[in-house]
Amino acid sequence: MSIELFGLLVQASIYTVTISFVSIFIGFAIAILISGMLLTGRSLFVRPAQFFISFFRGVPLLVQLLLIYNLLPAVGLNVPSIVAAIIGLSLCTAAYQAENLRGGFASVPLGLVESAEMVGLTPRQIFRRIKVPIALRLTFPALVNEAILILKASSLVSVVGIVELTRMAQDLAGSTFLPLQIFASAGLIYLVINWVVALAGGLIESRLPGVAR
Amino acid sequence: MTFDINVLIGQWPAILSGAGVTIMIWIIGTIAAAIIGFLMAVARQYGGILVDKVLGAIVAVLRGTPFLIQIFLVYYGGPFIGLELDPVPAGLIGISIYGAAYFSEIFRSGFRAVPKGHIEAGECVGLTRGQIIRRILLPEMTMLVLPPCVNMTVILMKETAVLSIITVPELTATLSAIGSQQYAFVEALSALALFYWVLVEVTGWLGNLAETKLSRFRFFNA
């Protein structure tokens, strides 16, 4: 296998990384909304949020992608397939991240909240200055984990025709008859990306201010 | 947009067979993955440092690469090393190996959570290694590994959908094909999503039930 083929794979992996991180950030925004709905405790908000989480965690991502890819045109929305792919990945990761955030908020030590009440902070201040920073600190490792899961899951958007790393590998394997080398190289690239993400995550985590370790 | 579920009813034999293949691959794949994973965990525990390092590297590779790439390697790369497989066996091998990596980590953390004193006590009274695994390690870690094992079973259920890409005739492939033949994508894919959703929810519910039933095995005070 030549260096040019490997170069093509590396180029395609830029799409993989871009799609994954855009989806992670959009998913995070949706997750804040969903976990906020769960936190209200009113069934009017909690039920739809639970439904959302249950659906996107209970259905394979591939099926979600196929559904979104085919559903949008059926209701008259003709979006490029890259948009459909990012919508699919974002909604899926939002469901998992919302669960993580809920867990993070639930494990904010009660004593900290009570002492904040004692010194006279308003509920809004407590939320903004005590709960949010601590919950984010607690859920950061899960967020890194989720980033790695989405980087791997993004291989599935190849089925809706987006030429990211997996699709490029598939195309090259078909045209060069070197599937073993090409898929192994693609695997290696995923491995390196995930390793870098895990490493960077660990580094950032050790520098986050907040909860004593 | 019209939604006509009757399109699917006429196709029930194909759908039933697809669902059968999905469930068959899921159950066999999960059992095989759990067994291989358990053996890997035992080998890493007792096989010496070299075995531990080699298996650790394999697990890292399996957990760091997408399942789709692994499946492509087995199915399209296999023939180049003399391993020519039909889609179904290739899918089964792929899902078993992929799952085994995660199961081995679950069992390994289970092993580590069993107090060392219990194992030493077993050694003292003259139990063999097999007896220690069967009578001390396994029962003591049951409650601890059950929730992640159920989780993994659910994940593997969902991963079976990926096998449609290497033309395994499971439900995702069957319903996508019906969708494109009949121009009824939305109906077919909604039914598909519903099938997985129900199966995943039922599995989670059974897992909770098992946890309650097995709670008499709770050795750890959580």
GROMACS .gro file of C-alpha atoms in nm:
model
  435
    1MET     CA    1   0.000   0.000   0.000
    2SER     CA    2   0.138   0.333  -0.105
    3ILE     CA    3   0.186   0.648   0.096
    4GLU     CA    4  -0.063   0.831  -0.128
    5LEU     CA    5  -0.342   0.592  -0.031
    6PHE     CA    6  -0.263   0.650   0.335
    7GLY     CA    7  -0.262   1.024   0.268
    8LEU     CA    8  -0.613   1.001   0.123
    9LEU     CA    9  -0.729   0.820   0.436
   10VAL     CA   10  -0.574   1.085   0.660
   11GLN     CA   11  -0.744   1.357   0.456
   12ALA     CA   12  -1.080   1.184   0.490
   13SER     CA   13  -1.026   1.153   0.864
   14ILE     CA   14  -1.049   1.532   0.886
   15TYR     CA   15  -1.416   1.493   0.792
   16THR     CA   16  -1.455   1.227   1.059
   17VAL     CA   17  -1.312   1.456   1.326
   18THR     CA   18  -1.509   1.760   1.209
   19ILE     CA   19  -1.843   1.578   1.190
   20SER     CA   20  -1.783   1.419   1.531
   21PHE     CA   21  -1.693   1.737   1.713
   22VAL     CA   22  -1.968   1.946   1.556
   23SER     CA   23  -2.213   1.674   1.663
   24ILE     CA   24  -2.070   1.656   2.013
   25PHE     CA   25  -2.112   2.032   2.063
   26ILE     CA   26  -2.462   2.050   1.915
   27GLY     CA   27  -2.549   1.739   2.117
   28PHE     CA   28  -2.419   1.904   2.432
   29ALA     CA   29  -2.645   2.206   2.378
   30ILE     CA   30  -2.947   1.980   2.327
   31ALA     CA   31  -2.842   1.773   2.630
   32ILE     CA   32  -2.846   2.084   2.852
   33LEU     CA   33  -3.200   2.152   2.735
   34ILE     CA   34  -3.311   1.791   2.793
   35SER     CA   35  -3.149   1.758   3.135
   36GLY     CA   36  -3.298   2.097   3.224
   37MET     CA   37  -3.640   1.956   3.136
   38LEU     CA   38  -3.569   1.657   3.361
   39LEU     CA   39  -3.461   1.885   3.645
   40THR     CA   40  -3.787   2.082   3.645
   41GLY     CA   41  -3.964   1.777   3.791
   42ARG     CA   42  -4.288   1.867   3.611
   43SER     CA   43  -4.431   1.576   3.416
   44LEU     CA   44  -4.517   1.813   3.131
   45PHE     CA   45  -4.141   1.851   3.070
   46VAL     CA   46  -4.005   1.532   3.224
   47ARG     CA   47  -4.213   1.292   3.013
   48PRO     CA   48  -4.103   1.423   2.671
   49ALA     CA   49  -3.742   1.435   2.793
   50GLN     CA   50  -3.760   1.074   2.912
   51PHE     CA   51  -3.921   0.974   2.582
   52PHE     CA   52  -3.640   1.144   2.391
   53ILE     CA   53  -3.368   0.970   2.594
   54SER     CA   54  -3.536   0.632   2.578
   55PHE     CA   55  -3.585   0.650   2.200
   56PHE     CA   56  -3.238   0.767   2.106
   57ARG     CA   57  -3.072   0.518   2.340
   58GLY     CA   58  -3.301   0.231   2.244
   59VAL     CA   59  -3.271   0.244   1.866
   60PRO     CA   60  -2.948   0.164   1.678
   61LEU     CA   61  -2.774   0.475   1.547
   62LEU     CA   62  -2.773   0.326   1.198
   63VAL     CA   63  -3.153   0.303   1.205
   64GLN     CA   64  -3.178   0.660   1.337
   65LEU     CA   65  -2.956   0.781   1.054
   66LEU     CA   66  -3.157   0.594   0.791
   67LEU     CA   67  -3.480   0.724   0.942
   68ILE     CA   68  -3.366   1.088   0.951
   69TYR     CA   69  -3.208   1.064   0.608
   70ASN     CA   70  -3.535   0.935   0.458
   71LEU     CA   71  -3.781   1.117   0.681
   72LEU     CA   72  -3.660   1.471   0.612
   73PRO     CA   73  -3.724   1.452   0.234
   74ALA     CA   74  -4.059   1.278   0.301
   75VAL     CA   75  -4.180   1.579   0.499
   76GLY     CA   76  -4.050   1.814   0.230
   77LEU     CA   77  -3.718   1.915   0.388
   78ASN     CA   78  -3.442   1.864   0.137
   79VAL     CA   79  -3.122   1.903   0.332
   80PRO     CA   80  -2.778   1.787   0.219
   81SER     CA   81  -2.688   1.444   0.354
   82ILE     CA   82  -2.410   1.592   0.569
   83VAL     CA   83  -2.673   1.792   0.759
   84ALA     CA   84  -2.888   1.482   0.805
   85ALA     CA   85  -2.585   1.295   0.936
   86ILE     CA   86  -2.496   1.566   1.185
   87ILE     CA   87  -2.858   1.590   1.302
   88GLY     CA   88  -2.862   1.212   1.359
   89LEU     CA   89  -2.533   1.201   1.548
   90SER     CA   90  -2.622   1.509   1.755
   91LEU     CA   91  -2.961   1.377   1.866
   92CYS     CA   92  -2.812   1.041   1.956
   93THR     CA   93  -2.524   1.181   2.160
   94ALA     CA   94  -2.761   1.437   2.320
   95ALA     CA   95  -2.960   1.151   2.476
   96TYR     CA   96  -2.648   0.999   2.633
   97GLN     CA   97  -2.505   1.333   2.740
   98ALA     CA   98  -2.837   1.435   2.899
   99GLU     CA   99  -2.820   1.122   3.115
  100ASN     CA  100  -2.463   1.208   3.213
  101LEU     CA  101  -2.556   1.565   3.303
  102ARG     CA  102  -2.851   1.444   3.508
  103GLY     CA  103  -2.614   1.215   3.699
  104GLY     CA  104  -2.370   1.503   3.744
  105PHE     CA  105  -2.635   1.734   3.890
  106ALA     CA  106  -2.762   1.455   4.114
  107SER     CA  107  -2.416   1.403   4.263
  108VAL     CA  108  -2.349   1.764   4.360
  109PRO     CA  109  -2.291   1.728   4.735
  110LEU     CA  110  -2.595   1.846   4.929
  111GLY     CA  111  -2.377   2.006   5.195
  112LEU     CA  112  -2.236   2.252   4.942
  113VAL     CA  113  -2.584   2.356   4.833
  114GLU     CA  114  -2.694   2.393   5.195
  115SER     CA  115  -2.395   2.601   5.290
  116ALA     CA  116  -2.462   2.825   4.991
  117GLU     CA  117  -2.817   2.868   5.118
  118MET     CA  118  -2.681   2.947   5.463
  119VAL     CA  119  -2.466   3.231   5.336
  120GLY     CA  120  -2.770   3.371   5.159
  121LEU     CA  121  -2.716   3.290   4.792
  122THR     CA  122  -3.034   3.296   4.585
  123PRO     CA  123  -3.146   2.971   4.414
  124ARG     CA  124  -3.035   3.116   4.081
  125GLN     CA  125  -2.689   3.199   4.219
  126ILE     CA  126  -2.662   2.852   4.370
  127PHE     CA  127  -2.745   2.699   4.036
  128ARG     CA  128  -2.502   2.914   3.841
  129ARG     CA  129  -2.213   2.923   4.086
  130ILE     CA  130  -2.233   2.593   4.273
  131LYS     CA  131  -2.432   2.333   4.083
  132VAL     CA  132  -2.326   2.403   3.725
  133PRO     CA  133  -1.948   2.418   3.779
  134ILE     CA  134  -1.946   2.107   3.998
  135ALA     CA  135  -2.178   1.910   3.771
  136LEU     CA  136  -1.968   1.999   3.466
  137ARG     CA  137  -1.652   1.899   3.650
  138LEU     CA  138  -1.810   1.566   3.743
  139THR     CA  139  -1.935   1.493   3.391
  140PHE     CA  140  -1.619   1.591   3.207
  141PRO     CA  141  -1.469   1.239   3.196
  142ALA     CA  142  -1.801   1.109   3.061
  143LEU     CA  143  -1.791   1.381   2.796
  144VAL     CA  144  -1.447   1.266   2.677
  145ASN     CA  145  -1.579   0.911   2.670
  146GLU     CA  146  -1.876   1.025   2.464
  147ALA     CA  147  -1.644   1.205   2.221
  148ILE     CA  148  -1.460   0.878   2.160
  149LEU     CA  149  -1.787   0.688   2.114
  150ILE     CA  150  -1.909   0.944   1.861
  151LEU     CA  151  -1.577   0.939   1.673
  152LYS     CA  152  -1.629   0.565   1.628
  153ALA     CA  153  -2.001   0.595   1.561
  154SER     CA  154  -1.936   0.854   1.290
  155SER     CA  155  -1.816   0.562   1.074
  156LEU     CA  156  -2.188   0.487   1.025
  157VAL     CA  157  -2.255   0.811   0.838
  158SER     CA  158  -2.071   0.643   0.551
  159VAL     CA  159  -2.401   0.468   0.473
  160VAL     CA  160  -2.572   0.796   0.386
  161GLY     CA  161  -2.295   0.867   0.137
  162ILE     CA  162  -2.062   1.100   0.322
  163VAL     CA  163  -1.700   1.042   0.231
  164GLU     CA  164  -1.540   1.036   0.573
  165LEU     CA  165  -1.269   0.795   0.681
  166THR     CA  166  -1.472   0.474   0.663
  167ARG     CA  167  -1.634   0.555   0.330
  168MET     CA  168  -1.298   0.654   0.184
  169ALA     CA  169  -1.151   0.325   0.306
  170GLN     CA  170  -1.442   0.137   0.150
  171ASP     CA  171  -1.398   0.313  -0.184
  172LEU     CA  172  -1.022   0.261  -0.186
  173ALA     CA  173  -1.055  -0.105  -0.084
  174GLY     CA  174  -1.293  -0.157  -0.375
  175SER     CA  175  -1.071   0.013  -0.631
  176THR     CA  176  -0.732  -0.119  -0.522
  177PHE     CA  177  -0.816  -0.472  -0.404
  178LEU     CA  178  -0.615  -0.416  -0.087
  179PRO     CA  179  -0.894  -0.435   0.172
  180LEU     CA  180  -0.678  -0.583   0.446
  181GLN     CA  181  -0.416  -0.308   0.436
  182ILE     CA  182  -0.663  -0.026   0.383
  183PHE     CA  183  -0.911  -0.119   0.655
  184ALA     CA  184  -0.625  -0.190   0.895
  185SER     CA  185  -0.482   0.156   0.819
  186ALA     CA  186  -0.824   0.315   0.871
  187GLY     CA  187  -0.850   0.132   1.203
  188LEU     CA  188  -0.506   0.261   1.298
  189ILE     CA  189  -0.607   0.618   1.218
  190TYR     CA  190  -0.921   0.586   1.434
  191LEU     CA  191  -0.705   0.441   1.710
  192VAL     CA  192  -0.462   0.734   1.696
  193ILE     CA  193  -0.743   0.992   1.691
  194ASN     CA  194  -0.911   0.831   1.991
  195TRP     CA  195  -0.583   0.802   2.174
  196VAL     CA  196  -0.513   1.174   2.121
  197VAL     CA  197  -0.865   1.264   2.238
  198ALA     CA  198  -0.828   1.049   2.550
  199LEU     CA  199  -0.487   1.200   2.622
  200ALA     CA  200  -0.606   1.558   2.572
  201GLY     CA  201  -0.913   1.484   2.784
  202GLY     CA  202  -0.698   1.354   3.069
  203LEU     CA  203  -0.474   1.659   3.046
  204ILE     CA  204  -0.763   1.906   3.054
  205GLU     CA  205  -0.927   1.713   3.334
  206SER     CA  206  -0.621   1.739   3.556
  207ARG     CA  207  -0.625   2.116   3.509
  208LEU     CA  208  -0.992   2.178   3.566
  209PRO     CA  209  -1.060   2.382   3.875
  210GLY     CA  210  -1.325   2.257   4.110
  211VAL     CA  211  -1.384   1.947   4.314
  212ALA     CA  212  -1.095   1.832   4.530
  213ARG     CA  213  -0.943   1.504   4.421
  214MET     CA  214  -4.674   1.239   0.299
  215THR     CA  215  -4.875   0.921   0.339
  216PHE     CA  216  -4.822   0.660   0.601
  217ASP     CA  217  -4.951   0.321   0.490
  218ILE     CA  218  -4.851   0.038   0.720
  219ASN     CA  219  -5.032  -0.216   0.499
  220VAL     CA  220  -4.729  -0.214   0.272
  221LEU     CA  221  -4.544  -0.405   0.541
  222ILE     CA  222  -4.817  -0.653   0.629
  223GLY     CA  223  -4.796  -0.818   0.286
  224GLN     CA  224  -4.425  -0.876   0.344
  225TRP     CA  225  -4.458  -1.053   0.676
  226PRO     CA  226  -4.262  -1.372   0.590
  227ALA     CA  227  -3.952  -1.173   0.493
  228ILE     CA  228  -3.985  -0.946   0.796
  229LEU     CA  229  -4.026  -1.241   1.030
  230SER     CA  230  -3.718  -1.411   0.886
  231GLY     CA  231  -3.518  -1.089   0.919
  232ALA     CA  232  -3.623  -1.049   1.281
  233GLY     CA  233  -3.528  -1.414   1.340
  234VAL     CA  234  -3.179  -1.359   1.197
  235THR     CA  235  -3.133  -1.045   1.409
  236ILE     CA  236  -3.234  -1.221   1.729
  237MET     CA  237  -3.033  -1.534   1.645
  238ILE     CA  238  -2.713  -1.335   1.578
  239TRP     CA  239  -2.773  -1.123   1.887
  240ILE     CA  240  -2.817  -1.417   2.125
  241ILE     CA  241  -2.541  -1.640   1.985
  242GLY     CA  242  -2.307  -1.342   1.947
  243THR     CA  243  -2.367  -1.219   2.303
  244ILE     CA  244  -2.317  -1.564   2.458
  245ALA     CA  245  -1.999  -1.622   2.256
  246ALA     CA  246  -1.872  -1.273   2.341
  247ALA     CA  247  -1.935  -1.327   2.712
  248ILE     CA  248  -1.758  -1.665   2.713
  249ILE     CA  249  -1.456  -1.539   2.515
  250GLY     CA  250  -1.447  -1.224   2.728
  251PHE     CA  251  -1.452  -1.430   3.047
  252LEU     CA  252  -1.170  -1.654   2.924
  253MET     CA  253  -0.970  -1.345   2.826
  254ALA     CA  254  -1.019  -1.199   3.172
  255VAL     CA  255  -0.907  -1.526   3.335
  256ALA     CA  256  -0.605  -1.544   3.105
  257ARG     CA  257  -0.507  -1.189   3.191
  258GLN     CA  258  -0.547  -1.264   3.560
  259TYR     CA  259  -0.345  -1.586   3.568
  260GLY     CA  260  -0.150  -1.602   3.241
  261GLY     CA  261   0.151  -1.396   3.340
  262ILE     CA  262   0.263  -1.053   3.232
  263LEU     CA  263   0.319  -1.131   2.862
  264VAL     CA  264  -0.033  -1.269   2.808
  265ASP     CA  265  -0.172  -0.974   3.001
  266LYS     CA  266   0.012  -0.720   2.784
  267VAL     CA  267  -0.078  -0.888   2.454
  268LEU     CA  268  -0.446  -0.926   2.542
  269GLY     CA  269  -0.448  -0.570   2.679
  270ALA     CA  270  -0.323  -0.440   2.344
  271ILE     CA  271  -0.586  -0.642   2.155
  272VAL     CA  272  -0.861  -0.505   2.380
  273ALA     CA  273  -0.735  -0.150   2.328
  274VAL     CA  274  -0.746  -0.193   1.950
  275LEU     CA  275  -1.095  -0.348   1.956
  276ARG     CA  276  -1.229  -0.073   2.180
  277GLY     CA  277  -1.058   0.210   1.992
  278THR     CA  278  -1.175   0.127   1.639
  279PRO     CA  279  -1.530   0.139   1.499
  280PHE     CA  280  -1.722  -0.188   1.481
  281LEU     CA  281  -1.790  -0.120   1.112
  282ILE     CA  282  -1.415  -0.118   1.033
  283GLN     CA  283  -1.370  -0.446   1.222
  284ILE     CA  284  -1.654  -0.604   1.026
  285PHE     CA  285  -1.504  -0.484   0.697
  286LEU     CA  286  -1.169  -0.633   0.797
  287VAL     CA  287  -1.323  -0.971   0.871
  288TYR     CA  288  -1.555  -0.978   0.569
  289TYR     CA  289  -1.350  -0.810   0.294
  290GLY     CA  290  -1.001  -0.861   0.437
  291GLY     CA  291  -1.056  -1.221   0.548
  292PRO     CA  292  -1.029  -1.380   0.198
  293PHE     CA  293  -0.680  -1.227   0.160
  294ILE     CA  294  -0.553  -1.438   0.448
  295GLY     CA  295  -0.750  -1.744   0.339
  296LEU     CA  296  -1.053  -1.681   0.555
  297GLU     CA  297  -1.348  -1.677   0.317
  298LEU     CA  298  -1.670  -1.629   0.512
  299ASP     CA  299  -2.036  -1.590   0.426
  300PRO     CA  300  -2.196  -1.274   0.567
  301VAL     CA  301  -2.369  -1.447   0.859
  302PRO     CA  302  -2.062  -1.628   1.002
  303ALA     CA  303  -1.852  -1.316   0.938
  304GLY     CA  304  -2.106  -1.111   1.129
  305LEU     CA  305  -2.117  -1.360   1.414
  306ILE     CA  306  -1.737  -1.367   1.441
  307GLY     CA  307  -1.722  -0.988   1.424
  308ILE     CA  308  -1.982  -0.930   1.693
  309SER     CA  309  -1.835  -1.199   1.922
  310ILE     CA  310  -1.484  -1.057   1.908
  311TYR     CA  311  -1.601  -0.697   1.942
  312GLY     CA  312  -1.821  -0.785   2.239
  313ALA     CA  313  -1.552  -1.003   2.397
  314ALA     CA  314  -1.320  -0.704   2.434
  315TYR     CA  315  -1.580  -0.516   2.639
  316PHE     CA  316  -1.693  -0.821   2.835
  317SER     CA  317  -1.332  -0.902   2.930
  318GLU     CA  318  -1.296  -0.555   3.083
  319ILE     CA  319  -1.622  -0.599   3.275
  320PHE     CA  320  -1.510  -0.934   3.417
  321ARG     CA  321  -1.164  -0.803   3.493
  322SER     CA  322  -1.302  -0.521   3.705
  323GLY     CA  323  -1.529  -0.782   3.868
  324PHE     CA  324  -1.227  -0.999   3.957
  325ARG     CA  325  -1.045  -0.704   4.103
  326ALA     CA  326  -1.338  -0.616   4.326
  327VAL     CA  327  -1.334  -0.954   4.501
  328PRO     CA  328  -1.138  -0.912   4.826
  329LYS     CA  329  -0.795  -1.072   4.804
  330GLY     CA  330  -0.846  -1.230   5.145
  331HIS     CA  331  -1.131  -1.444   5.010
  332ILE     CA  332  -0.907  -1.587   4.738
  333GLU     CA  333  -0.621  -1.644   4.981
  334ALA     CA  334  -0.860  -1.815   5.219
  335GLY     CA  335  -0.966  -2.042   4.933
  336GLU     CA  336  -0.603  -2.121   4.855
  337CYS     CA  337  -0.538  -2.192   5.223
  338VAL     CA  338  -0.808  -2.455   5.247
  339GLY     CA  339  -0.665  -2.619   4.935
  340LEU     CA  340  -0.910  -2.518   4.660
  341THR     CA  341  -0.774  -2.550   4.305
  342ARG     CA  342  -0.761  -2.249   4.073
  343GLY     CA  343  -1.074  -2.372   3.889
  344GLN     CA  344  -1.259  -2.412   4.215
  345ILE     CA  345  -1.156  -2.064   4.328
  346ILE     CA  346  -1.285  -1.915   4.003
  347ARG     CA  347  -1.610  -2.113   4.013
  348ARG     CA  348  -1.689  -2.094   4.382
  349ILE     CA  349  -1.542  -1.763   4.498
  350LEU     CA  350  -1.474  -1.523   4.211
  351LEU     CA  351  -1.787  -1.592   4.004
  352PRO     CA  352  -2.055  -1.579   4.275
  353GLU     CA  353  -1.900  -1.283   4.453
  354MET     CA  354  -1.878  -1.068   4.144
  355THR     CA  355  -2.218  -1.164   4.000
  356MET     CA  356  -2.406  -0.866   4.139
  357LEU     CA  357  -2.126  -0.631   4.044
  358VAL     CA  358  -2.094  -0.736   3.680
  359LEU     CA  359  -2.465  -0.789   3.613
  360PRO     CA  360  -2.561  -0.427   3.530
  361PRO     CA  361  -2.268  -0.368   3.290
  362CYS     CA  362  -2.331  -0.710   3.133
  363VAL     CA  363  -2.695  -0.619   3.064
  364ASN     CA  364  -2.574  -0.289   2.924
  365MET     CA  365  -2.334  -0.469   2.690
  366THR     CA  366  -2.608  -0.709   2.581
  367VAL     CA  367  -2.821  -0.409   2.483
  368ILE     CA  368  -2.529  -0.249   2.297
  369LEU     CA  369  -2.468  -0.570   2.101
  370MET     CA  370  -2.840  -0.586   2.009
  371LYS     CA  371  -2.805  -0.244   1.853
  372GLU     CA  372  -2.475  -0.330   1.682
  373THR     CA  373  -2.646  -0.614   1.490
  374ALA     CA  374  -2.802  -0.342   1.271
  375VAL     CA  375  -2.454  -0.258   1.139
  376LEU     CA  376  -2.428  -0.609   0.993
  377SER     CA  377  -2.682  -0.507   0.728
  378ILE     CA  378  -2.393  -0.323   0.560
  379ILE     CA  379  -2.211  -0.652   0.483
  380THR     CA  380  -2.545  -0.793   0.353
  381VAL     CA  381  -2.636  -1.010   0.650
  382PRO     CA  382  -3.009  -1.070   0.589
  383GLU     CA  383  -3.116  -0.938   0.929
  384LEU     CA  384  -3.405  -0.705   1.001
  385THR     CA  385  -3.239  -0.374   0.911
  386ALA     CA  386  -3.136  -0.510   0.571
  387THR     CA  387  -3.478  -0.671   0.514
  388LEU     CA  388  -3.681  -0.363   0.603
  389SER     CA  389  -3.452  -0.122   0.416
  390ALA     CA  390  -3.492  -0.340   0.107
  391ILE     CA  391  -3.871  -0.349   0.145
  392GLY     CA  392  -3.866   0.028   0.197
  393SER     CA  393  -3.680   0.090  -0.127
  394GLN     CA  394  -3.881  -0.162  -0.334
  395GLN     CA  395  -4.217  -0.024  -0.220
  396TYR     CA  396  -4.111   0.339  -0.182
  397ALA     CA  397  -4.221   0.310   0.181
  398PHE     CA  398  -3.902   0.409   0.362
  399VAL     CA  399  -4.069   0.592   0.643
  400GLU     CA  400  -4.311   0.308   0.723
  401ALA     CA  401  -4.042   0.040   0.704
  402LEU     CA  402  -3.785   0.235   0.905
  403SER     CA  403  -4.039   0.336   1.170
  404ALA     CA  404  -4.134  -0.028   1.218
  405LEU     CA  405  -3.763  -0.110   1.237
  406ALA     CA  406  -3.697   0.155   1.502
  407LEU     CA  407  -3.997   0.034   1.701
  408PHE     CA  408  -3.873  -0.327   1.690
  409TYR     CA  409  -3.530  -0.240   1.831
  410TRP     CA  410  -3.675   0.001   2.082
  411VAL     CA  411  -3.913  -0.259   2.225
  412LEU     CA  412  -3.646  -0.529   2.232
  413VAL     CA  413  -3.395  -0.300   2.405
  414GLU     CA  414  -3.651  -0.184   2.663
  415VAL     CA  415  -3.758  -0.544   2.732
  416THR     CA  416  -3.394  -0.650   2.775
  417GLY     CA  417  -3.330  -0.366   3.017
  418TRP     CA  418  -3.642  -0.459   3.211
  419LEU     CA  419  -3.538  -0.827   3.227
  420GLY     CA  420  -3.195  -0.715   3.347
  421ASN     CA  421  -3.352  -0.519   3.631
  422LEU     CA  422  -3.564  -0.820   3.719
  423ALA     CA  423  -3.256  -1.044   3.728
  424GLU     CA  424  -3.082  -0.790   3.949
  425THR     CA  425  -3.369  -0.798   4.197
  426LYS     CA  426  -3.388  -1.179   4.192
  427LEU     CA  427  -3.013  -1.219   4.237
  428SER     CA  428  -2.984  -0.962   4.514
  429ARG     CA  429  -2.936  -1.246   4.764
  430PHE     CA  430  -2.591  -1.279   4.609
  431ARG     CA  431  -2.505  -0.929   4.718
  432PHE     CA  432  -2.170  -0.953   4.893
  433PHE     CA  433  -2.068  -0.595   4.846
  434ASN     CA  434  -2.217  -0.319   5.049
  435ALA     CA  435  -2.268  -0.047   4.797
   0.00000   0.00000   0.00000
